[in-house]
Short mmCIF file of C-alpha atoms in Angstrom, two decimals:
data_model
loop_
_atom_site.label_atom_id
_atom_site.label_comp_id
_atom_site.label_asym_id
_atom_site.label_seq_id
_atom_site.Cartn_x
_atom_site.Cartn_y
_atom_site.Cartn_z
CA UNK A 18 10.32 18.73 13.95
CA UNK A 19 6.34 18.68 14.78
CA UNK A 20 4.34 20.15 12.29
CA UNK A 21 0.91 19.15 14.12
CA UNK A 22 0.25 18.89 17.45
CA UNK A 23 2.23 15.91 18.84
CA UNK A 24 -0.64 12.88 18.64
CA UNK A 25 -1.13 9.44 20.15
CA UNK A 26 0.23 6.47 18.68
CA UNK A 27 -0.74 3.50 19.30
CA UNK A 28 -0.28 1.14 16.12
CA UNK A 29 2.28 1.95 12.60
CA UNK A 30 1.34 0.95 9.24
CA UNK A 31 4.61 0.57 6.48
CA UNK A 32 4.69 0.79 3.05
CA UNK A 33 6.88 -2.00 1.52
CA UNK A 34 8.17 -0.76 -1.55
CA UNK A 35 10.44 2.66 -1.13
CA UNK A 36 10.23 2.49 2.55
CA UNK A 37 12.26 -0.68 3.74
CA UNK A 38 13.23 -2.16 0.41
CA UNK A 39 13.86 -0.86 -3.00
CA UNK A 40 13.88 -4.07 -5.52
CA UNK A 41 15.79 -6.83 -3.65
CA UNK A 42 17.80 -4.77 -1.66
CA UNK A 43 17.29 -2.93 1.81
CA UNK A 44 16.84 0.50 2.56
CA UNK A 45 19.90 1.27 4.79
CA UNK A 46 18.62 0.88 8.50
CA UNK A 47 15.36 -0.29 7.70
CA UNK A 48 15.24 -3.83 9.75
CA UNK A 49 16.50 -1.74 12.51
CA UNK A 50 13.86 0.81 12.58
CA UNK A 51 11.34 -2.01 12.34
CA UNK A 52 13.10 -3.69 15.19
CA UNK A 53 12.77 -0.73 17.44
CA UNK A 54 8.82 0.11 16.68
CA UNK A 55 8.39 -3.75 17.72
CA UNK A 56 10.64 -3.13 21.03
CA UNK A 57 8.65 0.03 21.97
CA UNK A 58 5.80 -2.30 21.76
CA UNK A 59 3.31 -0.85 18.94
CA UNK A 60 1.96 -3.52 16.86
CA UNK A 61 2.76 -2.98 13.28
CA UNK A 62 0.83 -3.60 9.15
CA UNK A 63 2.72 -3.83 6.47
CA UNK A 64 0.84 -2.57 3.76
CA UNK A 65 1.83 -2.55 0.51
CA UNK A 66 0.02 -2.09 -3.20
CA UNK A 67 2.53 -4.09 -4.78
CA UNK A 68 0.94 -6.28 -7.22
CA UNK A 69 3.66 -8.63 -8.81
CA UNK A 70 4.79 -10.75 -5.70
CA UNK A 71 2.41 -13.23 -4.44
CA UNK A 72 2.30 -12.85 -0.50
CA UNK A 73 4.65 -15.72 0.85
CA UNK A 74 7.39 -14.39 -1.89
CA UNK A 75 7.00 -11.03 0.03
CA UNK A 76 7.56 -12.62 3.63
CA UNK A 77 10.70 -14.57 2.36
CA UNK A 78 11.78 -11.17 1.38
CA UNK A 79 11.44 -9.73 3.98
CA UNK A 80 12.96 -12.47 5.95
CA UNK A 81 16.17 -12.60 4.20
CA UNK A 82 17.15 -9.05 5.01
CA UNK A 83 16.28 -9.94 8.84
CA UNK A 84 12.25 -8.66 9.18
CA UNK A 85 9.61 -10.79 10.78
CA UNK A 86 6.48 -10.71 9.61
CA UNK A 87 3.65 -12.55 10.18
CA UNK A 88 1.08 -13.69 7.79
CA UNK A 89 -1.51 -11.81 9.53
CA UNK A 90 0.71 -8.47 9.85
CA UNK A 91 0.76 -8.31 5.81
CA UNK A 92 -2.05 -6.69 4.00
CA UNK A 93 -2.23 -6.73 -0.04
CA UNK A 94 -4.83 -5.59 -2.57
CA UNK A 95 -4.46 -9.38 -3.93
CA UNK A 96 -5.88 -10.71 -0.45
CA UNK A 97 -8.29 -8.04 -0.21
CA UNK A 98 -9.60 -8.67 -3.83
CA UNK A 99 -9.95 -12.51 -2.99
CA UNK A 100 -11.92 -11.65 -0.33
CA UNK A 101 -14.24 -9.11 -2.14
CA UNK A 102 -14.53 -11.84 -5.13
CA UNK A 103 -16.12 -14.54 -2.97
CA UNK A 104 -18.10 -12.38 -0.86
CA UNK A 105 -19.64 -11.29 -4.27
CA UNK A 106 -19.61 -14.56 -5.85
CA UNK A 107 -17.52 -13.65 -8.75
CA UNK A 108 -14.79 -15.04 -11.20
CA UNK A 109 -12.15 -13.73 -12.06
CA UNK A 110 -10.66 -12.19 -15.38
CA UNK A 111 -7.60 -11.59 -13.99
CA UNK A 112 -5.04 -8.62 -15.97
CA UNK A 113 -2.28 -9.07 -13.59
CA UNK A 114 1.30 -9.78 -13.41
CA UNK A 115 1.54 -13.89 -14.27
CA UNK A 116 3.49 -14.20 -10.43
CA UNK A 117 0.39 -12.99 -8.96
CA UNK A 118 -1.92 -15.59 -10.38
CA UNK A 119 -1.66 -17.76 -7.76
CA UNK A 120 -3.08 -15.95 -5.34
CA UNK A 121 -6.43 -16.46 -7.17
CA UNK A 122 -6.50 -19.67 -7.49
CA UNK A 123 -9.90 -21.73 -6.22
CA UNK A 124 -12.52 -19.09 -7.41
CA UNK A 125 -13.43 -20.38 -10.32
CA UNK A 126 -16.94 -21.45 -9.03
CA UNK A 127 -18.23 -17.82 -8.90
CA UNK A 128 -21.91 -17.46 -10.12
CA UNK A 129 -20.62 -13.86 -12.01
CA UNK A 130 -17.49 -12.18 -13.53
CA UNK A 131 -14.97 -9.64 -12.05
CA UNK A 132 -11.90 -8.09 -14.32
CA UNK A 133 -9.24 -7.48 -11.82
CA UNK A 134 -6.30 -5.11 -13.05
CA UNK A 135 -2.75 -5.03 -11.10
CA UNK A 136 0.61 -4.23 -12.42
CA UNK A 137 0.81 -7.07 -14.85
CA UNK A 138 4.37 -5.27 -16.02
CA UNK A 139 4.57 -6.95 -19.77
CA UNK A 140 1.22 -8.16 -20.21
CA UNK A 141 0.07 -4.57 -20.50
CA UNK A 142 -0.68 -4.82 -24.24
CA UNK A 143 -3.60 -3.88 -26.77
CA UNK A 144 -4.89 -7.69 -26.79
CA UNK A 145 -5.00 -8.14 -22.80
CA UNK A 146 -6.71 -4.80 -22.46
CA UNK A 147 -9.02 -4.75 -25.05
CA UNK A 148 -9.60 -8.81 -23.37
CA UNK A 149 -10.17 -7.01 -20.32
CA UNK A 150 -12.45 -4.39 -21.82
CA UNK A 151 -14.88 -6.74 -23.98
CA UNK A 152 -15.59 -8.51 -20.38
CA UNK A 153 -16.26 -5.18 -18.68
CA UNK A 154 -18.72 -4.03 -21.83
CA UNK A 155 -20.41 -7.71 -21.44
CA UNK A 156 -21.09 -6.71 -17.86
CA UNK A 157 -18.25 -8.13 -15.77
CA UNK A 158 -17.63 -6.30 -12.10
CA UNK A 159 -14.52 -3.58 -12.01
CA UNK A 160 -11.83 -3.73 -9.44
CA UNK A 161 -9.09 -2.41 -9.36
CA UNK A 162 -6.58 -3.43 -6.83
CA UNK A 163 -4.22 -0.21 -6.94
CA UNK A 164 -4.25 3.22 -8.75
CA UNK A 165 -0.93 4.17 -8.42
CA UNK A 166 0.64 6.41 -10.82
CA UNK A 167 4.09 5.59 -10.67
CA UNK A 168 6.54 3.42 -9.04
CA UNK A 169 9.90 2.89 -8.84
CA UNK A 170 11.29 0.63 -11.23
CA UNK A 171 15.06 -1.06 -10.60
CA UNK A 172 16.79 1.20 -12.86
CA UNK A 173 16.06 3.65 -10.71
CA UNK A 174 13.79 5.95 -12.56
CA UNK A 175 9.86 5.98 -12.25
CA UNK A 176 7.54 3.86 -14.44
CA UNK A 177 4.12 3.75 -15.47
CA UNK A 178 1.96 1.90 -12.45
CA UNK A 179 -1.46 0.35 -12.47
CA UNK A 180 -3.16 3.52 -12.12
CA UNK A 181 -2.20 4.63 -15.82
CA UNK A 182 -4.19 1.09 -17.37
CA UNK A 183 -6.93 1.15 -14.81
CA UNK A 184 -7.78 5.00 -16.03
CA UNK A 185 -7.80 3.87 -19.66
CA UNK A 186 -9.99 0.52 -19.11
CA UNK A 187 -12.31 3.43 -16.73
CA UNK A 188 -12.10 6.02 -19.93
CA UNK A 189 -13.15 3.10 -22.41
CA UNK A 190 -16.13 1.38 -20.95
CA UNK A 191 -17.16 4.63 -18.35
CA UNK A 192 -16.85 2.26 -15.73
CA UNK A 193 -15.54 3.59 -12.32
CA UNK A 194 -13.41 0.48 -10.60
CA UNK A 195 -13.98 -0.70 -6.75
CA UNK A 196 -10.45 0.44 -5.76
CA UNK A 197 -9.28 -2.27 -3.12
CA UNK A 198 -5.40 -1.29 -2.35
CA UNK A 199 -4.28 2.55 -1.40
CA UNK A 200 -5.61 4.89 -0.98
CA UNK A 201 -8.75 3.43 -0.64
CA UNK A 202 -10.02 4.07 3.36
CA UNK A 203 -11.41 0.35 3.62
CA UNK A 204 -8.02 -0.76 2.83
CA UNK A 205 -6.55 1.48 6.02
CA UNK A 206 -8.93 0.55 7.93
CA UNK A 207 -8.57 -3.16 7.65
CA UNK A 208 -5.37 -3.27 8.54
CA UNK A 209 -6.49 -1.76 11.73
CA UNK A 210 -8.81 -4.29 12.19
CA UNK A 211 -8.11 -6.51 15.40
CA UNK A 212 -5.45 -4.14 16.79
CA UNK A 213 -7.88 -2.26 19.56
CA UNK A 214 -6.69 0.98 17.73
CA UNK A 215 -9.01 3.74 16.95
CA UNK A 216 -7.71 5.03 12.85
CA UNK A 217 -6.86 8.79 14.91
CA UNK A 218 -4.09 6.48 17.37
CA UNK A 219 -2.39 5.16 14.01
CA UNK A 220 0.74 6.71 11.65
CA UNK A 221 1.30 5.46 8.11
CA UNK A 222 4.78 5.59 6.60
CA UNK A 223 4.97 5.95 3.23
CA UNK A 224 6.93 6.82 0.27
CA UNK A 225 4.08 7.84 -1.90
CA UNK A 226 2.38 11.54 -0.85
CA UNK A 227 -0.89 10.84 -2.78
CA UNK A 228 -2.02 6.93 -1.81
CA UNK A 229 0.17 6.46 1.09
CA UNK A 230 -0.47 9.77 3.08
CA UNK A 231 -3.13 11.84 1.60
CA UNK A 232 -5.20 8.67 1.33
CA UNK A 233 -4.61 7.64 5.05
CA UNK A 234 -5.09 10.85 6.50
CA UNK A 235 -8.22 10.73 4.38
CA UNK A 236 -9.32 7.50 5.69
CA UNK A 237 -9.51 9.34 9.43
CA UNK A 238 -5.47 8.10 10.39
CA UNK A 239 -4.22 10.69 12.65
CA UNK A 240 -0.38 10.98 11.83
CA UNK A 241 0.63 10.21 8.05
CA UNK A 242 4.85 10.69 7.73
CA UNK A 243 6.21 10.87 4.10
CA UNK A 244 9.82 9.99 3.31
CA UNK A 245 12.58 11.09 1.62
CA UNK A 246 13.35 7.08 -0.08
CA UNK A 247 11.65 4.95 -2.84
CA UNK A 248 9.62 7.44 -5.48
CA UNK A 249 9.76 10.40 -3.69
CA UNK A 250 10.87 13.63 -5.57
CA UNK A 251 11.21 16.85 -4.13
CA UNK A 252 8.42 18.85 -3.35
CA UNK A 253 5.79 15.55 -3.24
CA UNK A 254 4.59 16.77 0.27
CA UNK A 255 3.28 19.84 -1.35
CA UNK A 256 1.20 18.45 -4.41
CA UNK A 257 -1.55 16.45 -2.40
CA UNK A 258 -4.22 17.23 -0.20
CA UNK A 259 -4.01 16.34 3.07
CA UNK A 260 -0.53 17.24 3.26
CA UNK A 261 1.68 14.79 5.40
CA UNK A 262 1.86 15.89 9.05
CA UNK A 263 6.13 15.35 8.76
CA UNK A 264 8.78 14.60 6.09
CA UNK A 265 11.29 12.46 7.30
CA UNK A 266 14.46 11.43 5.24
CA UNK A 267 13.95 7.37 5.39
CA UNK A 268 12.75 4.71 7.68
CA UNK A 269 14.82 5.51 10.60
CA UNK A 270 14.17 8.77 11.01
CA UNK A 271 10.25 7.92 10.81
CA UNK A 272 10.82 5.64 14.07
CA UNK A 273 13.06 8.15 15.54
CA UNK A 274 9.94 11.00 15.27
CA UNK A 275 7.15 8.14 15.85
CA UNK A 276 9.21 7.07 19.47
CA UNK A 277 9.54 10.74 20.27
CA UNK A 278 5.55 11.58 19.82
CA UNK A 279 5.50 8.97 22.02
CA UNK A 280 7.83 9.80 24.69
CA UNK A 281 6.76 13.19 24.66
CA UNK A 282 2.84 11.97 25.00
CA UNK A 283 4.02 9.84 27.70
CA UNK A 284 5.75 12.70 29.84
CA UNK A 285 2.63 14.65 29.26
CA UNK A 286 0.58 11.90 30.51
CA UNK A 287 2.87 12.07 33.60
CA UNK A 288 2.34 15.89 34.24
CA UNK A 289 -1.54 15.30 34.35
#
């Protein structure tokens, strides 16, 4: 079912986490949906705001439960924050998860200092954040490189995510953070970078109604489709503003609408 006038599609960003795996294992059908949005020929981001695996642990991932991806088609707050730290000159003190560390590595030269704050999972204590907050009260750059609330952990239930640390380092020194991962709109619109597609010709998929569609719909993305996998709970599509233009029960069923926008845009197209 439509809820918004059918639109033009012309690239898909996927979340990781929730939408094509959950911990180390697939989401049923998920390498197939992915295979068919390649086969209909729209060029495809995988953007994701987790914050534990370094990027070539991802892409192994990925590539043991039969998905492709390139380097360039995988976009991470970690990259994004490298980037942003040596455009601005700045070192790192990192609060992050200790697997993530790596992808850091070589900016040590930086003329300032940045605290960047990710899911560091058990290194969330009093001594790393109060670490973390003495460098942001002696002046030290904020970034954040996700403000999720919650995610979903491998027992199954929902956990505490980034989002709940970041606010308390933010409440302590009344610092606001440079967000870098979802839902921020330069992170969107970076992956759209190089692709030759306007942000209204693009559809997230996401399992998260607040950073994954309510922030790309904010960022000027035209379609945003929620589903029913990963942390979603019943009633999530109602609880953020923009609401998501479908809700879809996984993966498949977001290719399934996303290829019938499209054949349905087409057959217009023919009619003109």
């Amino acid at each position: 079912m439509f809820l918004h006038p059918t639109p033009m599609i012309r690239a898909v960003l996927l979340d990781l986490l929730g939408v094509v795996y959950d911990g180390d294992t697939q989401i049923a059908g998920a390498a197939t949906a992915v295979e068919r949005l390649r086969q209909a020929g729209l060029p495809l981001r995988f953007v994701s705001n987790t914050t534990r695996s370094p990027r070539a642990r991802i892409i192994a991932q990925l590539a043991a439960m039969g998905i492709r991806v390139g380097d360039e088609e995988l976009l991470t707050p970690a990259r994004a924050a490298v980037e942003w730290l040596r455009r601005h000159g700045r070192q790192p003190h990192l609060l992050v998860h200790p697997d993530l560390a790596v992808e850091f590595s070589g900016l040590e030269g930086g003329s300032g200092r940045a605290v960047v704050v990710g899911d560091a999972g058990e290194a969330f204590n009093h001594a790393s954040l109060n670490r973390a907050f003495r460098e942001l009260a002696a002046g030290a750059d904020f970034v954040a490189l996700a403000v999720n609330r919650t995610f979903k952990d491998a027992d199954g239930l929902l956990s505490l995510d980034t989002g709940a640390f970041v606010a308390a380092l933010e409440f302590a020194s009344g610092r606001s953070p440079v967000v870098l991962g979802k839902p921020s709109p330069d992170f969107f619109l970076s992956a759209l970078a190089g692709l030759n597609c306007p942000a209204a010709d693009a559809v997230m998929i996401g399992d998260d109604a607040e950073s994954d569609v309510a922030g790309a719909l904010s960022a000027g993305l035209g379609t945003a489709l929620l589903v029913r996998t990963g942390k979603y709970r019943p009633n999530d599509e109602t609880r953020f503003d923009p609401v998501p233009t479908a809700v879809v029960d996984d993966l498949g069923a977001a290719a399934d609408w996303i290829l019938k926008a499209r054949r349905i845009e087409a057959a217009s197209g023919d009619a003109l």
